[in-house]
Amino acid sequence: MAEALKVAEEDAVKTKVPITVARGDGIGPEIMDATLRIILAAGANLDIEEIDIGEQVYLKGITSGIENSSWDSLRRTKVFLKAPITTPQGGGFKSLNVTTRKTLGLYANIRPSVSYHPFIDTKHPKMNVIIVRENEEDLYAGIEHRQTDEVYQCLKLITRPGTEKLVRCAFEYARVNGRKKVTCFTKDNIMKLTDGLFHKVFDEVGEDYPDIEKEHWIVDIGAAKLADTPEAFDVIVMPNLYGDILSDVSAQIAGSVGLAGSANIGDNCAMFEAIHGSAPRRAGQNLANPSGLLLGAVMMLVHIGQTEQAEKVHNAWLKTIEEGIHTYDIFREGVSKQKVGTREFADAVIERIGKKPDTLAEVKYKPTDFRKLLAEKGATKTTVAQKETIGVDVFLHWKERDANKLGEELLKLGDDKLKLKMITNRGVKVFPDGFPETFCTDHWRCRFVNPDQKAIEHKDIVALLSRFNEKGFDFIKTENLCTFDGEKSYSLGQGE
Ligand code: NAD
């Protein structure tokens, strides 16, 4: 008997899944303690490595907020359960969340927003939306420049492989979780190339999922519809900035940002967390709601294949919520039955392990190796197009405000390879035939193209820039104007 028990114990140790845990700052340690207690009580089979991140690391002078030895743990376990951290204001401290996402290549952020009517106050009783947000690209590439006295620029990058991986992740997630529809939000009526690519890739990848309904909304009206009628959506996939904003909106209108967990998925690693911050004012008082981190941990258990334990935790949590045992942030007189602290809430969930909710829908998880599934599909190879350069946009810092004067001077700089076609200011054409009413800054985009639409060489651009230099113009950057397989791959000036 003793021998059999020993073997069983040894088997359990062998199948333990290594994960890295960070207790974070503010309310982090309390909600992590509650979360770990609950998932271990439900039989989660984990080999936990703890690392320190956040405030204490920043204060040691490590501006990234994470030590090298911690990266080693993350590379080893490939699974990160992370409590919120406090990013100190000022002082050149880097956001650890952005660093972790980018360093570990966590390209997709999956955030469910679910309402728990009638137990938690919500404007939308039937809401159950998953937002899949791109996590690495878009305006978050962090490439910003001040170019002139008046103008600052942030580069928006959308890539084909990045978008393909993300969109595929959204469709696969939908399929695995029995979702019926995937919606794409972009602003491709304005950003025809960048958001246009995102939309195009959505349509292309979507063809591999005939069983799933597909639709596209322009993000502004889509956001309005989401805030007003979230029941109309199921899974929504979108670029980074829209996803950042709308996943908070959607969590809040479902009930509370304090309830939502999220998964950050990469090719090799994955990170699971609550969507809220470290709430420093609530720290150390046994007040915080551990639900966001707990639901993040449920997503982690599903990810590592411990679906039975994930179901147990999730259903026990639903039962606790249903029975009106609530922390202060969701407590409502008349609906809630008992106001509890973090520890007591965790105890209540643990007591209900093995129970199912009566009114709220019971949760069931299908065992799926999501990471393997995505790896098998992979991103398609980039096709190398026939590229020709047919012109160049030269950006100038020029302090005079007279577009016609600038135009007349730049016409003289042209040669038979490159001739001035137009000048724009903030994207609006101001030369030739601009309107005197158009407001101009000190930032000018001067478009030179080959008059015969023939290919030019880099040396033709260098020669043009030399002439700019001789005339004392302050050029701040250039952008080549190219065709890919004969198709123009740049936007026209507004009014061109
Ligand atoms: P926050 O999410 O910490 O707090 C916002 C509000 O929600 C506060 O009123 C807070 O008391 C309440 N709240 C949040 N989580 C709660 C919970 N689990 N239980 C009960 N109430 C809860 O946002 P903030 O105040 O803007 O940011 C505080 C710190 O957190 C900042 O340093 C910020 O940089 C950091 N932050 C970290 C993360 C992360 O690590 N993922 C995310 C967002 C913010």
XYZ file of C-alpha atoms and ligand atoms in Angstrom:
540
model
C 0.000 0.000 0.000
C 2.725 2.418 1.093
C 4.695 1.420 -1.984
C 1.685 2.125 -4.262
C 1.222 5.544 -2.666
C 4.897 6.317 -3.160
C 4.684 5.379 -6.855
C 1.556 7.526 -7.275
C 3.349 10.439 -5.628
C 6.390 9.985 -7.829
C 4.172 9.900 -10.939
C 2.490 13.124 -9.829
C 5.897 14.768 -9.402
C 6.933 13.581 -12.873
C 3.830 15.056 -14.506
C 4.094 18.356 -12.646
C 4.139 21.213 -15.132
C 6.792 23.840 -14.374
C 5.485 27.413 -14.294
C 7.029 30.726 -13.287
C 5.124 32.860 -10.789
C 5.630 36.522 -9.886
C 3.721 37.943 -6.929
C 4.107 41.547 -8.146
C 3.316 44.754 -6.253
C 0.437 46.410 -4.413
C -2.421 43.926 -4.126
C -0.366 41.445 -6.222
C 0.961 39.221 -3.387
C -2.510 38.890 -1.799
C -4.371 37.989 -4.977
C -1.565 35.629 -6.056
C -1.695 33.878 -2.711
C -5.470 33.442 -3.056
C -5.155 32.250 -6.655
C -2.441 29.676 -5.934
C -4.328 28.342 -2.927
C -7.463 27.830 -5.026
C -5.838 26.212 -8.062
C -3.676 23.900 -5.924
C -6.739 22.899 -3.910
C -8.410 21.969 -7.212
C -5.505 19.639 -7.976
C -3.433 21.773 -10.331
C -0.258 19.777 -10.817
C 2.417 22.469 -10.882
C 6.091 22.864 -10.197
C 6.256 26.537 -9.212
C 9.375 28.681 -9.670
C 9.054 32.134 -8.144
C 10.739 35.256 -9.506
C 10.801 38.864 -8.294
C 9.677 41.547 -10.718
C 8.467 45.132 -10.459
C 9.023 47.797 -7.858
C 11.679 46.087 -5.754
C 13.692 45.295 -8.890
C 13.257 48.806 -10.332
C 14.432 50.248 -7.024
C 17.649 48.224 -7.279
C 18.346 50.383 -10.354
C 17.344 47.747 -12.935
C 15.283 49.915 -15.315
C 13.646 46.938 -17.040
C 12.092 45.777 -13.729
C 13.281 42.187 -14.258
C 16.617 40.466 -13.583
C 18.469 38.233 -16.053
C 18.027 35.148 -13.866
C 14.249 35.623 -14.139
C 14.422 35.454 -17.936
C 16.194 32.108 -17.508
C 13.252 30.799 -15.472
C 10.742 32.060 -18.052
C 12.695 30.493 -20.918
C 12.794 27.230 -19.004
C 9.142 26.978 -17.953
C 7.616 28.915 -20.881
C 4.541 29.581 -18.739
C 4.232 32.749 -16.656
C 1.538 33.522 -14.092
C 2.022 37.164 -13.273
C 0.432 39.419 -10.660
C 0.158 43.149 -11.468
C 3.134 45.371 -10.827
C 3.622 49.060 -10.162
C 5.648 50.936 -12.744
C 7.375 53.831 -10.938
C 6.577 57.212 -12.498
C 9.405 58.975 -14.381
C 13.077 58.026 -14.001
C 13.336 56.172 -17.333
C 11.709 52.986 -16.013
C 10.484 50.769 -18.845
C 7.026 49.151 -18.715
C 7.714 45.555 -17.742
C 4.479 44.427 -19.364
C 5.526 45.740 -22.764
C 9.077 44.361 -22.313
C 7.813 40.887 -21.358
C 5.348 40.724 -24.240
C 7.941 41.752 -26.773
C 10.904 39.788 -25.401
C 8.931 36.561 -25.194
C 7.143 37.245 -28.509
C 3.660 37.103 -26.950
C 1.868 38.262 -30.069
C -1.757 37.678 -29.081
C -3.613 39.001 -26.067
C -6.829 37.102 -25.456
C -9.305 38.807 -23.141
C -12.750 37.439 -22.370
C -15.393 39.898 -21.099
C -18.315 38.071 -19.584
C -21.251 39.414 -17.601
C -22.559 37.509 -14.566
C -26.129 38.787 -14.479
C -28.038 38.954 -12.134
C -25.258 38.424 -9.584
C -22.935 41.241 -10.663
C -24.213 44.603 -11.775
C -23.943 45.014 -15.539
C -25.451 47.099 -18.286
C -25.334 44.076 -20.605
C -26.743 40.908 -19.041
C -25.977 38.686 -22.043
C -22.444 39.849 -22.788
C -19.814 37.215 -23.602
C -17.152 38.668 -25.871
C -13.553 37.600 -26.462
C -11.202 40.295 -27.703
C -8.058 39.048 -29.424
C -5.669 41.969 -29.522
C -2.420 42.148 -31.456
C 0.270 42.637 -28.850
C 3.581 43.661 -30.449
C 3.070 45.893 -33.479
C 1.072 48.917 -34.589
C 1.880 52.184 -32.792
C 3.443 50.135 -29.953
C 6.645 49.472 -31.896
C 7.853 52.464 -29.884
C 9.476 54.210 -32.857
C 8.861 57.902 -32.253
C 10.709 61.022 -33.339
C 10.447 64.730 -32.920
C 11.112 65.938 -36.442
C 10.659 69.709 -36.371
C 9.862 72.438 -33.855
C 6.198 71.658 -34.315
C 5.842 68.066 -35.404
C 6.282 64.707 -33.661
C 5.846 61.331 -35.296
C 5.007 57.788 -34.169
C 5.442 54.970 -36.675
C 2.589 52.542 -37.117
C 3.869 49.156 -38.264
C 1.582 46.338 -39.360
C 3.316 43.217 -40.698
C 1.936 40.362 -42.759
C 3.465 37.519 -40.666
C 2.437 39.240 -37.414
C -1.136 39.724 -38.589
C -1.402 36.209 -40.047
C -0.326 34.618 -36.756
C -2.711 36.779 -34.779
C -5.732 36.272 -37.007
C -5.112 32.524 -37.130
C -4.915 32.492 -33.340
C -8.308 34.261 -33.189
C -9.949 31.754 -35.555
C -8.394 28.733 -33.842
C -9.422 30.069 -30.424
C -12.948 30.558 -31.738
C -13.090 27.013 -33.121
C -11.636 25.342 -30.013
C -14.028 27.249 -27.768
C -17.128 26.624 -29.861
C -17.525 30.239 -30.911
C -19.580 30.990 -34.008
C -18.293 34.301 -35.353
C -15.046 36.271 -35.652
C -15.283 40.019 -36.277
C -12.393 42.213 -37.398
C -12.120 45.904 -36.434
C -9.872 48.246 -38.450
C -9.813 51.787 -39.799
C -8.933 50.791 -43.339
C -11.074 53.483 -44.927
C -8.344 55.908 -43.751
C -5.231 53.746 -43.274
C -5.573 51.855 -46.511
C -2.136 50.248 -46.441
C -1.588 49.338 -42.778
C -5.117 48.617 -41.571
C -5.878 47.594 -45.141
C -3.315 44.791 -44.817
C -4.831 43.680 -41.495
C -8.301 43.481 -43.079
C -6.987 41.702 -46.170
C -5.140 39.089 -44.088
C -8.306 38.605 -42.012
C -10.243 37.835 -45.213
C -7.513 35.512 -46.513
C -7.008 33.517 -43.291
C -10.779 33.458 -42.738
C -11.182 31.372 -45.894
C -9.639 28.438 -44.004
C -12.543 28.585 -41.506
C -15.751 28.068 -43.501
C -17.520 26.896 -40.315
C -17.091 30.312 -38.684
C -19.039 33.449 -39.609
C -16.833 36.413 -40.484
C -17.465 40.151 -40.580
C -15.541 43.413 -40.600
C -16.466 46.716 -38.957
C -14.772 50.104 -39.157
C -13.454 50.464 -35.618
C -15.315 53.666 -34.696
C -18.809 52.410 -35.416
C -17.764 48.908 -34.310
C -16.708 50.321 -30.923
C -20.013 52.170 -30.601
C -21.919 48.973 -31.396
C -19.775 46.997 -28.926
C -20.505 49.489 -26.139
C -24.210 49.520 -26.990
C -24.990 45.944 -28.087
C -22.124 43.637 -27.091
C -24.415 40.611 -27.601
C -23.923 41.189 -31.341
C -20.282 40.075 -31.043
C -18.544 36.821 -30.260
C -14.763 36.948 -30.935
C -13.273 40.261 -32.128
C -9.750 40.519 -33.523
C -8.009 43.877 -33.897
C -4.688 45.733 -34.082
C -2.876 46.711 -30.899
C -4.134 50.229 -30.085
C -7.824 49.583 -30.787
C -7.532 46.327 -28.832
C -5.868 48.003 -25.875
C -8.667 50.541 -25.563
C -11.627 48.341 -26.434
C -10.655 45.403 -24.236
C -10.778 47.711 -21.194
C -14.076 49.203 -22.336
C -15.497 45.768 -22.873
C -14.308 44.431 -19.475
C -15.775 47.467 -17.736
C -19.198 47.322 -19.405
C -19.412 43.581 -18.702
C -19.228 44.323 -14.975
C -15.833 45.305 -13.701
C -12.201 45.428 -14.835
C -11.499 43.661 -11.526
C -13.025 40.427 -12.884
C -11.237 39.889 -16.162
C -8.204 37.708 -16.768
C -6.138 37.531 -19.901
C -3.760 35.270 -21.784
C -0.760 36.477 -23.763
C 0.142 33.822 -26.299
C 3.430 33.413 -28.170
C 5.059 30.724 -30.314
C 7.102 29.453 -27.365
C 5.866 31.101 -24.184
C 2.611 32.304 -22.685
C 1.788 34.717 -19.879
C -1.417 34.844 -17.828
C -2.574 37.761 -15.714
C -5.426 39.936 -14.490
C -6.157 42.935 -16.667
C -6.243 45.373 -13.744
C -3.236 47.035 -12.110
C -1.635 46.799 -8.688
C -4.221 49.056 -6.951
C -1.632 50.301 -4.406
C -4.272 52.077 -2.283
C -5.967 48.733 -1.563
C -2.756 46.825 -0.828
C -2.179 44.908 2.398
C -5.778 45.243 3.652
C -7.238 41.888 2.600
C -9.689 43.818 0.377
C -8.735 43.028 -3.220
C -10.758 40.795 -5.502
C -8.556 37.924 -6.739
C -11.029 36.992 -9.528
C -9.147 38.602 -12.462
C -5.921 36.758 -11.665
C -7.832 33.571 -10.849
C -9.570 33.608 -14.249
C -6.153 34.285 -15.837
C -4.888 31.197 -13.984
C -7.849 29.189 -15.324
C -6.749 30.139 -18.858
C -3.247 28.974 -17.890
C -4.536 25.577 -16.686
C -6.374 25.126 -19.991
C -3.202 26.111 -21.857
C -1.066 23.492 -20.081
C -3.696 20.800 -20.580
C -5.047 20.648 -17.025
C -8.592 21.211 -18.229
C -10.243 19.173 -15.475
C -8.672 21.381 -12.812
C -9.530 24.500 -14.862
C -13.202 23.451 -14.950
C -13.239 22.736 -11.220
C -11.805 26.157 -10.372
C -13.983 28.064 -12.837
C -17.235 26.356 -11.799
C -16.455 26.756 -8.078
C -15.786 30.437 -8.715
C -19.102 30.820 -10.590
C -20.905 29.102 -7.731
C -19.282 31.481 -5.209
C -20.311 34.505 -7.268
C -23.822 33.103 -7.637
C -24.163 32.602 -3.892
C -23.497 36.309 -3.401
C -20.128 35.969 -1.658
C -18.497 39.117 -2.988
C -15.477 41.323 -2.353
C -16.105 45.054 -1.781
C -15.663 46.061 -5.426
C -18.609 43.966 -6.679
C -20.675 43.977 -3.494
C -24.158 45.406 -4.013
C -26.779 45.711 -1.286
C -29.786 43.529 -2.058
C -27.943 41.278 -4.515
C -24.808 40.277 -2.642
C -25.183 38.142 0.478
C -21.843 38.430 2.225
C -19.014 40.967 1.939
C -15.689 39.167 2.249
C -11.975 39.904 2.077
C -9.461 38.350 -0.311
C -8.637 35.393 1.955
C -12.250 34.598 2.827
C -13.235 34.789 -0.839
C -10.509 32.252 -1.658
C -11.735 30.012 1.183
C -15.286 30.215 -0.175
C -14.155 29.158 -3.672
C -12.094 26.297 -2.211
C -15.138 25.079 -0.245
C -17.111 24.917 -3.500
C -14.580 22.941 -5.536
C -16.496 20.104 -7.165
C -19.748 22.121 -7.268
C -21.382 23.588 -10.376
C -23.280 26.854 -10.753
C -27.098 26.628 -10.790
C -28.089 29.725 -12.753
C -24.910 30.790 -14.529
C -23.756 28.539 -17.355
C -21.454 25.729 -16.264
C -18.020 25.896 -17.890
C -16.558 22.977 -19.859
C -13.087 22.915 -21.418
C -11.970 20.686 -24.251
C -8.419 19.388 -23.869
C -6.519 20.955 -26.772
C -2.856 21.640 -27.270
C -3.457 25.160 -28.556
C 0.243 25.928 -28.907
C 0.821 22.824 -31.039
C -2.270 23.603 -33.081
C -0.969 27.081 -33.910
C 2.581 25.852 -34.531
C 1.277 23.290 -37.037
C -0.568 25.953 -39.021
C 2.373 28.397 -38.898
C 2.587 31.616 -40.893
C 2.709 31.381 -44.666
C 6.001 32.331 -46.257
C 6.358 35.923 -47.440
C 6.233 36.014 -51.208
C 9.033 38.149 -52.573
C 7.569 40.668 -55.011
C 9.213 42.464 -57.908
C 10.009 45.811 -56.309
C 10.796 49.012 -58.195
C 11.525 52.439 -56.776
C 9.868 55.159 -58.832
C 10.211 58.188 -56.591
C 10.925 59.539 -53.137
C 9.192 61.636 -50.483
C 11.638 64.073 -48.907
C 10.484 65.501 -45.571
C 11.727 68.975 -44.695
C 11.878 71.114 -41.595
C 11.196 74.505 -43.229
C 10.137 77.432 -41.119
C 8.595 79.719 -43.734
C 4.884 79.156 -44.284
C 4.702 79.847 -48.014
C 3.947 76.632 -49.904
C 4.191 78.317 -53.319
C 7.606 79.739 -52.516
C 8.850 76.305 -51.437
C 7.310 74.726 -54.540
C 9.020 77.174 -56.915
C 12.409 76.517 -55.245
C 12.027 72.735 -55.259
C 10.958 72.657 -58.919
C 14.493 73.884 -59.646
C 16.009 70.870 -57.825
C 14.415 68.299 -60.153
C 16.249 66.543 -63.000
C 15.231 64.030 -65.662
C 15.193 61.198 -63.061
C 13.201 62.882 -60.312
C 10.821 65.822 -60.630
C 8.722 67.531 -57.947
C 5.149 66.256 -58.167
C 3.566 67.831 -55.117
C 4.107 69.115 -51.604
C 1.829 68.247 -48.708
C 1.581 69.587 -45.182
C 0.118 67.203 -42.603
C -0.892 65.038 -45.571
C -2.880 67.732 -47.427
C -1.668 68.880 -50.829
C -0.523 72.510 -50.665
C 1.460 72.702 -53.926
C 0.681 72.962 -56.775
C -2.751 74.570 -56.584
C -3.075 74.525 -52.796
C -5.670 76.583 -50.947
C -4.586 79.620 -48.937
C -6.978 78.452 -46.172
C -4.974 75.261 -45.452
C -3.050 75.572 -42.200
C 0.636 74.776 -42.597
C 3.190 73.687 -39.996
C 6.994 73.641 -40.368
C 6.894 70.011 -41.635
C 6.723 69.492 -45.409
C 6.515 66.298 -47.419
C 7.931 66.893 -50.904
C 7.138 64.159 -53.436
C 9.569 63.616 -56.293
C 8.741 61.001 -58.929
C 10.195 59.783 -62.157
C 8.343 61.702 -64.886
C 8.056 58.535 -67.038
C 7.055 56.293 -64.085
C 10.299 54.378 -64.728
C 12.443 52.774 -62.053
C 15.139 54.929 -60.508
C 18.235 53.953 -58.530
C 19.375 54.848 -55.050
C 22.083 57.065 -56.519
C 19.365 59.238 -58.119
C 17.909 59.850 -54.647
C 21.354 60.566 -53.205
C 21.957 63.077 -56.023
C 18.632 64.786 -55.273
C 19.472 64.995 -51.575
C 22.846 66.523 -52.445
C 21.038 69.296 -54.280
C 18.770 69.827 -51.235
C 21.910 70.004 -49.133
C 23.627 72.529 -51.454
C 20.583 74.823 -51.177
C 20.665 74.565 -47.364
C 17.393 72.658 -46.881
C 17.021 70.748 -43.584
C 15.782 67.344 -44.745
C 14.680 65.150 -41.854
C 13.814 61.913 -43.553
C 13.005 60.255 -46.839
C 10.558 57.512 -47.785
C 11.044 55.647 -51.032
C 8.026 55.377 -53.331
C 7.870 51.846 -54.667
C 5.756 49.495 -56.684
C 5.472 45.822 -55.681
C 4.635 43.656 -58.702
C 3.593 46.837 -60.470
C 1.182 47.933 -57.734
C 1.759 51.356 -56.156
C 2.525 50.834 -52.477
C 2.122 54.298 -51.024
C -0.814 56.530 -50.264
C -1.724 59.550 -52.363
C -1.666 63.021 -50.843
C -5.092 64.246 -49.717
C -6.279 66.287 -52.701
C -3.638 64.788 -55.024
P -5.637 49.680 -11.103
O -6.241 48.654 -12.003
O -4.548 49.246 -10.210
O -6.795 50.316 -10.223
C -7.963 50.947 -10.770
C -9.119 50.914 -9.781
O -9.636 49.613 -9.676
C -8.722 51.308 -8.352
O -9.784 52.026 -7.793
C -8.533 49.997 -7.647
O -8.726 50.107 -6.286
C -9.570 49.111 -8.340
N -9.113 47.723 -8.443
C -8.230 47.220 -9.367
N -8.057 45.922 -9.195
C -8.828 45.569 -8.145
C -9.071 44.337 -7.488
N -8.466 43.204 -7.885
N -9.908 44.328 -6.432
C -10.510 45.430 -6.054
N -10.344 46.638 -6.613
C -9.512 46.703 -7.648
O -5.152 50.873 -12.037
P -4.255 52.154 -11.699
O -4.656 52.705 -10.363
O -4.352 53.005 -12.890
O -2.763 51.618 -11.634
C -2.072 51.287 -10.432
C -0.700 50.740 -10.785
O -0.853 49.520 -11.516
C 0.162 51.640 -11.679
O 1.487 51.634 -11.203
C 0.099 50.977 -13.043
O 1.271 51.212 -13.783
C -0.020 49.534 -12.665
N -0.648 48.670 -13.680
C -0.122 47.434 -13.820
C -0.684 46.532 -14.705
C -0.064 45.169 -14.824
O 0.885 44.874 -14.132
N -0.572 44.326 -15.701
C -1.813 46.883 -15.446
C -2.362 48.162 -15.260
C -1.773 49.045 -14.358
